[in-house]
Tab-separated table of C-alpha atoms in Angstrom:
chain	number	residue	atom	x	y	z
A	7	UNK	CA	45.242	110.598	7.197
A	8	UNK	CA	44.558	113.249	4.556
A	9	UNK	CA	42.666	112.628	1.340
A	10	UNK	CA	45.693	113.847	-0.593
A	11	UNK	CA	47.790	110.991	0.767
A	12	UNK	CA	45.174	108.495	-0.337
A	13	UNK	CA	44.938	110.052	-3.804
A	14	UNK	CA	48.746	110.127	-4.305
A	15	UNK	CA	49.185	106.502	-3.183
A	16	UNK	CA	46.347	105.459	-5.522
A	17	UNK	CA	48.056	107.239	-8.446
A	18	UNK	CA	51.330	105.467	-7.609
A	19	UNK	CA	49.545	102.145	-7.360
A	20	UNK	CA	48.028	102.532	-10.856
A	21	UNK	CA	51.422	103.537	-12.217
A	22	UNK	CA	50.964	105.964	-15.068
A	23	UNK	CA	53.142	106.835	-18.051
A	24	UNK	CA	56.744	105.658	-17.859
A	25	UNK	CA	56.221	103.420	-14.864
A	26	UNK	CA	54.742	100.444	-16.706
A	27	UNK	CA	57.534	98.164	-15.534
A	28	UNK	CA	56.733	98.917	-11.911
A	29	UNK	CA	53.061	98.370	-12.637
A	30	UNK	CA	53.873	94.938	-14.102
A	31	UNK	CA	55.684	94.062	-10.869
A	32	UNK	CA	52.595	95.161	-8.896
A	33	UNK	CA	50.419	92.889	-11.037
A	34	UNK	CA	52.755	89.955	-10.446
A	35	UNK	CA	52.656	90.691	-6.675
A	36	UNK	CA	48.884	90.824	-6.763
A	37	UNK	CA	48.711	87.455	-8.566
A	38	UNK	CA	51.152	85.958	-6.097
A	39	UNK	CA	49.031	86.976	-3.139
A	40	UNK	CA	45.849	85.824	-4.836
A	41	UNK	CA	47.302	82.379	-5.664
A	42	UNK	CA	48.412	81.937	-2.041
A	43	UNK	CA	45.043	83.026	-0.644
A	44	UNK	CA	43.072	80.823	-3.094
A	45	UNK	CA	45.286	77.796	-2.352
A	46	UNK	CA	44.822	78.286	1.371
A	47	UNK	CA	41.078	78.626	1.149
A	48	UNK	CA	40.749	75.510	-1.076
A	49	UNK	CA	43.003	73.327	1.092
A	50	UNK	CA	41.344	74.439	4.365
A	51	UNK	CA	37.927	73.865	2.840
A	52	UNK	CA	38.825	70.292	1.796
A	53	UNK	CA	40.418	69.545	5.184
A	54	UNK	CA	37.388	71.013	7.006
A	55	UNK	CA	35.220	68.812	4.762
A	56	UNK	CA	37.164	65.691	5.726
A	57	UNK	CA	37.039	66.779	9.434
A	58	UNK	CA	33.289	67.247	9.387
A	59	UNK	CA	32.639	64.047	7.454
A	60	UNK	CA	34.797	61.954	9.793
A	61	UNK	CA	33.217	63.585	12.829
A	62	UNK	CA	29.734	62.674	11.535
A	63	UNK	CA	30.780	59.059	10.847
A	64	UNK	CA	32.471	58.639	14.224
A	65	UNK	CA	29.598	60.263	16.094
A	66	UNK	CA	27.152	58.228	13.988
A	67	UNK	CA	28.826	54.925	14.777
A	68	UNK	CA	29.081	55.629	18.504
A	69	UNK	CA	27.030	57.294	21.164
A	70	UNK	CA	27.766	60.986	21.748
A	71	UNK	CA	28.317	60.277	25.443
A	72	UNK	CA	29.108	56.936	27.049
A	73	UNK	CA	28.369	56.223	30.728
A	74	UNK	CA	30.119	53.134	32.055
A	75	UNK	CA	31.173	51.500	35.301
A	76	UNK	CA	33.950	49.101	36.201
A	77	UNK	CA	31.461	47.020	38.183
A	78	UNK	CA	28.684	46.957	35.606
A	79	UNK	CA	25.411	48.906	35.771
A	80	UNK	CA	22.876	46.769	37.658
A	81	UNK	CA	19.835	49.066	37.557
A	82	UNK	CA	20.549	50.410	34.124
A	83	UNK	CA	16.921	51.107	33.204
A	84	UNK	CA	16.555	53.461	36.202
A	85	UNK	CA	19.798	55.174	35.263
A	86	UNK	CA	18.549	55.533	31.675
A	87	UNK	CA	15.468	57.345	32.917
A	88	UNK	CA	17.583	59.737	35.011
A	89	UNK	CA	19.897	60.488	32.080
A	90	UNK	CA	16.969	60.926	29.689
A	91	UNK	CA	15.635	63.661	31.992
A	92	UNK	CA	18.784	65.752	31.577
A	93	UNK	CA	18.207	68.793	29.245
A	94	UNK	CA	19.716	68.204	25.825
A	95	UNK	CA	19.531	64.379	25.965
A	96	UNK	CA	17.641	62.908	22.984
A	97	UNK	CA	17.835	59.152	23.640
A	98	UNK	CA	19.685	56.449	25.656
A	99	UNK	CA	20.551	52.829	24.970
A	100	UNK	CA	22.126	50.072	27.109
A	101	UNK	CA	25.268	48.399	25.791
A	102	UNK	CA	27.577	45.552	26.627
A	103	UNK	CA	31.005	45.796	24.998
A	104	UNK	CA	33.280	42.798	25.020
A	105	UNK	CA	36.430	41.589	23.265
A	106	UNK	CA	36.271	38.126	21.670
A	107	UNK	CA	38.175	36.059	19.162
A	108	UNK	CA	36.767	35.169	15.768
A	109	UNK	CA	37.785	31.725	14.640
A	110	UNK	CA	38.197	31.175	10.889
A	111	UNK	CA	39.466	28.241	8.851
A	112	UNK	CA	42.991	29.619	8.672
A	113	UNK	CA	43.398	31.947	11.593
A	114	UNK	CA	42.064	33.556	14.755
A	115	UNK	CA	41.415	37.296	14.846
A	116	UNK	CA	40.242	39.787	17.418
A	117	UNK	CA	36.678	41.113	17.260
A	118	UNK	CA	34.977	43.828	19.320
A	119	UNK	CA	31.370	42.895	20.018
A	120	UNK	CA	28.712	45.316	21.155
A	121	UNK	CA	25.493	43.937	22.660
A	122	UNK	CA	22.518	46.193	21.874
A	123	UNK	CA	18.731	46.467	21.966
A	124	UNK	CA	18.053	47.268	18.270
A	125	UNK	CA	15.071	49.551	18.890
A	126	UNK	CA	16.923	51.724	21.408
A	127	UNK	CA	20.292	51.634	19.558
A	128	UNK	CA	18.676	52.976	16.407
A	129	UNK	CA	17.764	56.158	18.337
A	130	UNK	CA	21.333	56.643	19.666
A	131	UNK	CA	23.564	55.759	16.676
A	132	UNK	CA	23.206	55.678	12.880
A	133	UNK	CA	24.004	51.943	12.570
A	134	UNK	CA	20.560	51.282	11.121
A	135	UNK	CA	21.301	53.762	8.313
A	136	UNK	CA	24.628	52.032	7.596
A	137	UNK	CA	23.069	48.626	6.857
A	138	UNK	CA	23.930	47.270	3.427
A	139	UNK	CA	22.069	43.978	3.884
A	140	UNK	CA	19.830	42.521	6.557
A	141	UNK	CA	18.035	44.503	9.252
A	142	UNK	CA	19.089	45.713	12.713
A	143	UNK	CA	15.833	44.326	14.187
A	144	UNK	CA	16.900	40.835	13.051
A	145	UNK	CA	19.026	40.727	16.242
A	146	UNK	CA	15.744	40.700	18.186
A	147	UNK	CA	14.300	37.831	16.122
A	148	UNK	CA	17.569	35.903	15.956
A	149	UNK	CA	19.222	35.825	19.341
A	150	UNK	CA	22.273	34.123	17.789
A	151	UNK	CA	22.487	36.662	14.937
A	152	UNK	CA	25.415	38.999	14.370
A	153	UNK	CA	25.872	42.071	12.231
A	154	UNK	CA	29.416	42.662	10.976
A	155	UNK	CA	31.160	45.365	8.957
A	156	UNK	CA	31.753	45.260	5.236
A	157	UNK	CA	35.508	45.202	5.542
A	158	UNK	CA	35.387	42.114	7.765
A	159	UNK	CA	32.899	40.416	5.485
A	160	UNK	CA	35.076	41.099	2.416
A	161	UNK	CA	38.302	40.031	4.039
A	162	UNK	CA	36.792	36.648	5.149
A	163	UNK	CA	34.546	36.223	2.061
A	164	UNK	CA	31.367	36.145	4.151
A	165	UNK	CA	27.827	37.191	3.323
A	166	UNK	CA	24.426	37.305	5.071
A	167	UNK	CA	23.393	33.838	6.239
A	168	UNK	CA	26.934	32.506	6.785
A	169	UNK	CA	28.098	31.352	10.214
A	170	UNK	CA	30.855	32.593	12.473
A	171	UNK	CA	32.485	30.892	15.411
A	172	UNK	CA	33.343	33.116	18.348
A	173	UNK	CA	35.700	32.348	21.297
A	174	UNK	CA	34.842	34.151	24.530
A	175	UNK	CA	37.201	34.124	27.591
A	176	UNK	CA	34.103	33.895	29.880
A	177	UNK	CA	32.853	30.676	28.318
A	178	UNK	CA	34.353	27.182	28.034
A	179	UNK	CA	32.688	26.460	24.694
A	180	UNK	CA	32.786	28.361	21.409
A	181	UNK	CA	29.552	30.059	20.223
A	182	UNK	CA	28.313	30.080	16.656
A	183	UNK	CA	26.624	33.187	15.235
A	184	UNK	CA	24.681	33.539	12.001
A	185	UNK	CA	25.335	36.717	10.020
A	186	UNK	CA	22.083	38.657	10.130
A	187	UNK	CA	23.365	41.701	8.284
A	188	UNK	CA	26.361	43.717	7.017
A	189	UNK	CA	26.904	47.422	7.669
A	190	UNK	CA	29.266	50.023	6.241
A	191	UNK	CA	30.065	53.085	8.340
A	192	UNK	CA	32.921	54.249	6.109
A	193	UNK	CA	35.381	54.008	8.999
A	194	UNK	CA	37.817	51.233	8.141
A	195	UNK	CA	38.614	50.183	11.729
A	196	UNK	CA	34.931	49.995	12.699
A	197	UNK	CA	33.989	48.041	9.563
A	198	UNK	CA	36.782	45.536	10.184
A	199	UNK	CA	36.738	44.966	13.945
A	200	UNK	CA	33.227	45.829	15.203
A	201	UNK	CA	30.207	43.536	15.386
A	202	UNK	CA	26.664	43.886	16.875
A	203	UNK	CA	24.834	41.164	18.683
A	204	UNK	CA	21.659	40.831	20.753
A	205	UNK	CA	21.897	42.420	24.208
A	206	UNK	CA	20.829	39.225	25.992
A	207	UNK	CA	23.372	37.224	24.037
A	208	UNK	CA	26.077	39.637	25.053
A	209	UNK	CA	25.147	39.148	28.687
A	210	UNK	CA	25.549	35.396	28.148
A	211	UNK	CA	28.935	35.876	26.527
A	212	UNK	CA	30.262	38.033	29.348
A	213	UNK	CA	28.665	35.980	32.127
A	214	UNK	CA	26.732	38.964	33.442
A	215	UNK	CA	22.946	38.863	33.913
A	216	UNK	CA	20.508	41.722	34.530
A	217	UNK	CA	23.223	44.303	34.011
A	218	UNK	CA	24.635	46.581	31.323
A	219	UNK	CA	28.214	47.436	30.703
A	220	UNK	CA	27.503	50.978	29.585
A	221	UNK	CA	24.753	53.357	28.541
A	222	UNK	CA	25.021	55.176	25.218
A	223	UNK	CA	23.589	58.681	25.148
A	224	UNK	CA	22.592	60.737	22.129
A	225	UNK	CA	22.261	64.490	22.549
A	226	UNK	CA	20.556	67.193	20.462
A	227	UNK	CA	23.659	69.270	19.931
A	228	UNK	CA	26.886	67.346	19.299
A	229	UNK	CA	29.078	70.198	20.580
A	230	UNK	CA	27.210	70.592	23.868
A	231	UNK	CA	28.548	67.233	25.020
A	232	UNK	CA	30.802	68.732	27.757
A	233	UNK	CA	27.815	70.590	29.317
A	234	UNK	CA	25.571	67.510	29.230
A	235	UNK	CA	28.397	65.406	30.630
A	236	UNK	CA	28.705	67.769	33.608
A	237	UNK	CA	24.976	67.465	34.270
A	238	UNK	CA	25.111	63.672	34.177
A	239	UNK	CA	28.142	63.545	36.514
A	240	UNK	CA	26.234	65.654	39.075
A	241	UNK	CA	24.055	62.668	40.093
A	242	UNK	CA	26.590	59.804	39.637
A	243	UNK	CA	29.105	58.508	42.173
A	244	UNK	CA	32.826	58.066	41.551
A	245	UNK	CA	32.431	54.485	40.356
A	246	UNK	CA	31.021	55.715	37.061
A	247	UNK	CA	32.986	57.047	34.088
A	248	UNK	CA	31.439	59.487	31.634
A	249	UNK	CA	33.238	60.208	28.345
A	250	UNK	CA	32.197	62.245	25.329
A	251	UNK	CA	32.723	61.385	21.658
A	252	UNK	CA	35.561	63.965	21.464
A	253	UNK	CA	37.391	62.471	24.474
A	254	UNK	CA	37.135	58.950	23.086
A	255	UNK	CA	38.696	60.155	19.740
A	256	UNK	CA	40.912	62.932	21.099
A	257	UNK	CA	44.130	61.628	19.547
A	258	UNK	CA	42.506	61.280	16.128
A	259	UNK	CA	41.040	64.786	16.070
A	260	UNK	CA	44.219	66.342	17.521
A	261	UNK	CA	46.164	64.808	14.578
A	262	UNK	CA	43.683	66.298	12.097
A	263	UNK	CA	44.019	69.712	13.789
A	264	UNK	CA	47.789	69.538	13.667
A	265	UNK	CA	47.729	68.579	10.003
A	266	UNK	CA	45.436	71.528	9.196
A	267	UNK	CA	47.748	73.964	11.046
A	268	UNK	CA	50.784	72.532	9.272
A	269	UNK	CA	49.215	72.958	5.830
A	270	UNK	CA	48.200	76.511	6.726
A	271	UNK	CA	51.815	77.371	7.672
A	272	UNK	CA	53.243	75.738	4.530
A	273	UNK	CA	50.834	77.446	2.107
A	274	UNK	CA	51.261	80.777	3.899
A	275	UNK	CA	54.807	80.751	2.503
A	276	UNK	CA	53.302	81.441	-0.938
A	277	UNK	CA	51.865	84.735	0.407
A	278	UNK	CA	55.191	85.416	2.150
A	279	UNK	CA	57.062	85.037	-1.134
A	280	UNK	CA	54.541	87.372	-2.787
A	281	UNK	CA	55.147	89.911	-0.022
A	282	UNK	CA	58.805	90.119	-1.126
A	283	UNK	CA	57.484	91.163	-4.540
A	284	UNK	CA	55.464	93.929	-2.825
A	285	UNK	CA	58.556	95.095	-0.962
A	286	UNK	CA	60.557	95.112	-4.172
A	287	UNK	CA	57.828	97.103	-5.945
A	288	UNK	CA	57.807	99.737	-3.249
A	289	UNK	CA	61.607	99.963	-3.090
A	290	UNK	CA	61.750	100.543	-6.865
A	291	UNK	CA	58.908	103.046	-6.548
A	292	UNK	CA	60.766	104.986	-3.808
A	293	UNK	CA	63.904	105.174	-5.920
A	294	UNK	CA	61.939	106.530	-8.845
A	295	UNK	CA	59.970	108.984	-6.748
A	296	UNK	CA	62.902	110.680	-5.045
A	297	UNK	CA	62.107	113.998	-6.728
A	298	UNK	CA	58.388	113.673	-5.918
A	299	UNK	CA	59.097	112.866	-2.301
A	300	UNK	CA	61.379	115.892	-2.038
A	301	UNK	CA	58.680	118.159	-3.473
A	302	UNK	CA	56.003	116.679	-1.214
A	303	UNK	CA	58.218	117.308	1.809
A	304	UNK	CA	59.023	120.862	0.701
A	305	UNK	CA	55.352	121.737	0.543
A	306	UNK	CA	54.746	120.581	4.065
A	307	UNK	CA	53.822	116.864	3.974
A	308	UNK	CA	55.272	115.201	7.097
A	309	UNK	CA	57.329	112.044	7.394
A	310	UNK	CA	54.177	110.290	8.614
A	311	UNK	CA	52.330	111.422	5.499
A	312	UNK	CA	55.092	110.029	3.188
A	313	UNK	CA	55.057	106.810	5.147
A	314	UNK	CA	51.262	106.593	4.809
A	315	UNK	CA	51.476	107.098	1.026
A	316	UNK	CA	53.787	104.102	0.483
A	317	UNK	CA	52.123	101.936	3.120
A	318	UNK	CA	48.771	102.491	1.420
A	319	UNK	CA	50.252	101.626	-1.974
A	320	UNK	CA	51.395	98.244	-0.528
A	321	UNK	CA	48.019	97.715	1.095
A	322	UNK	CA	46.251	98.359	-2.262
A	323	UNK	CA	48.298	95.468	-3.665
A	324	UNK	CA	47.526	93.272	-0.644
A	325	UNK	CA	43.782	94.035	-0.663
A	326	UNK	CA	43.514	93.496	-4.415
A	327	UNK	CA	45.405	90.182	-4.216
A	328	UNK	CA	43.429	88.999	-1.194
A	329	UNK	CA	40.073	89.914	-2.753
A	330	UNK	CA	40.976	88.159	-5.990
A	331	UNK	CA	42.244	85.135	-4.055
A	332	UNK	CA	39.081	84.861	-2.008
A	333	UNK	CA	36.952	85.087	-5.166
A	334	UNK	CA	39.011	82.383	-6.932
A	335	UNK	CA	39.159	80.148	-3.870
A	336	UNK	CA	35.425	80.299	-3.136
A	337	UNK	CA	34.555	79.839	-6.836
A	338	UNK	CA	36.739	76.751	-7.178
A	339	UNK	CA	35.388	75.329	-3.936
A	340	UNK	CA	31.802	75.745	-5.061
A	341	UNK	CA	32.565	74.190	-8.466
A	342	UNK	CA	34.331	71.291	-6.747
A	343	UNK	CA	31.460	70.793	-4.423
A	344	UNK	CA	28.828	70.858	-7.183
A	345	UNK	CA	30.528	68.978	-9.994
A	346	UNK	CA	32.920	66.771	-7.953
A	347	UNK	CA	35.450	66.661	-10.790
A	348	UNK	CA	38.177	65.320	-8.456
A	349	UNK	CA	37.581	61.655	-7.831
A	350	UNK	CA	39.239	59.532	-5.133
A	351	UNK	CA	39.983	55.780	-5.417
A	352	UNK	CA	37.531	53.996	-3.073
A	353	UNK	CA	39.985	51.174	-2.443
A	354	UNK	CA	42.288	53.703	-0.757
A	355	UNK	CA	39.878	56.278	0.692
A	356	UNK	CA	36.479	55.803	2.277
A	357	UNK	CA	35.054	58.530	-0.002
A	358	UNK	CA	34.858	58.697	-3.758
A	359	UNK	CA	35.097	62.498	-3.875
A	360	UNK	CA	36.713	65.432	-2.093
A	361	UNK	CA	34.413	66.755	0.669
A	362	UNK	CA	34.287	70.586	0.714
A	363	UNK	CA	33.177	72.742	3.602
A	364	UNK	CA	33.578	76.511	3.249
A	365	UNK	CA	34.030	78.134	6.677
A	366	UNK	CA	33.574	81.873	7.049
A	367	UNK	CA	35.989	81.737	9.978
A	368	UNK	CA	38.720	80.146	7.805
A	369	UNK	CA	38.223	82.702	5.004
A	370	UNK	CA	38.426	85.624	7.409
A	371	UNK	CA	41.482	84.170	9.086
A	372	UNK	CA	43.254	83.651	5.729
A	373	UNK	CA	42.328	87.175	4.596
A	374	UNK	CA	43.574	88.815	7.834
A	375	UNK	CA	46.861	86.881	7.715
A	376	UNK	CA	47.393	87.812	4.049
A	377	UNK	CA	46.785	91.511	4.755
A	378	UNK	CA	49.096	91.361	7.814
A	379	UNK	CA	51.899	89.834	5.770
A	380	UNK	CA	51.540	92.442	2.997
A	381	UNK	CA	51.399	95.240	5.576
A	382	UNK	CA	54.705	94.044	7.070
A	383	UNK	CA	56.236	94.081	3.572
A	384	UNK	CA	55.568	97.843	3.388
A	385	UNK	CA	57.343	98.741	6.619
A	386	UNK	CA	60.967	99.083	5.273
A	387	UNK	CA	60.218	100.849	1.937
A	388	UNK	CA	57.814	103.280	3.684
A	389	UNK	CA	60.433	103.989	6.347
A	390	UNK	CA	63.113	104.712	3.755
A	391	UNK	CA	60.815	107.016	1.832
A	392	UNK	CA	59.821	108.902	4.970
A	393	UNK	CA	63.468	109.493	5.971
A	394	UNK	CA	64.784	110.766	2.624
A	395	UNK	CA	66.638	114.079	2.975
A	396	UNK	CA	64.675	116.836	1.194
A	397	UNK	CA	67.801	118.766	0.175
A	398	UNK	CA	69.499	115.631	-1.244
A	399	UNK	CA	66.327	114.707	-3.065
A	400	UNK	CA	66.148	118.110	-4.851
A	401	UNK	CA	69.822	118.881	-5.228
A	402	UNK	CA	70.095	117.810	-8.884
A	403	UNK	CA	66.592	118.847	-9.943
């Protein structure tokens, strides 16, 4: 590409003298691209923020990796030691998970109980940080204590110190628990249906002694779970099941990913509409520059050179719009993150503000797609300009 082609395309892009109308169309096209790019960056940043926040809450309420067995884990302490020796493992904790029924004055509802050793569980999950009242270690001091979620406590009108009656399929008599604390993870389902009890009490409820139902594992890097899982499976037999946090919540995260892709496609239509403006600008420009094109061809500029001139002009519009859009999108995201001027109703959402996470990958992806769409918009006008007949172009000049 010659410097002369770049200079000519830049002159056409600026639109001097009588071509102010075409320049106005160029400005409108630039604004259209910038609005589409900015909207995409903002929406993707908010959706990434929700994705990261939900991932942290899910991974914080559960172990990063769960090792379980259909027959129970008899020598669970020995297995804990083996797992703890795997590179990347930060802590382990035995668990017993069981489904029971919670009896209230008016109804019976299902409750998922998790038997834990508070000291070990605090190293594996963030339950201790989620406590609104009471203390996780109260489960050690009160063997008949229970910690429930805020949603369950609010729906039943319960508070710390109240009693609950639990029906277990493994026992003939109902068991009463005293609420030792209330937690709030921010995940509605967990806060409504999950409760924590003493590990020994869970063994009593399930009729299993000296055994664990599962071992929760916390790892240093959340995203290295598949690698650590493979290491753990290497010394376990087929009676064991090892699942990562991503596998346990695969459907949920797949839905979030699909929603993000859908929003990207929908908002990309804004850039697509703007690209029609770019095509229109170039078509008008070609019709006005018939004489110029004829002269350029007569002095030796090839078809490829003419095509480059009009393609570059379209790219100038695309690059300008994309750069402006990235600037606007990033600026608004930073303002939204700092000042939090968009509030969410807490009775509907688990957050009171929009979470924002700016990803360099998302910004690059949006920019590349915007430039690709604008480049495609230049194909037809540049082709028509390159194939103009020189004699016809200069006949009436």
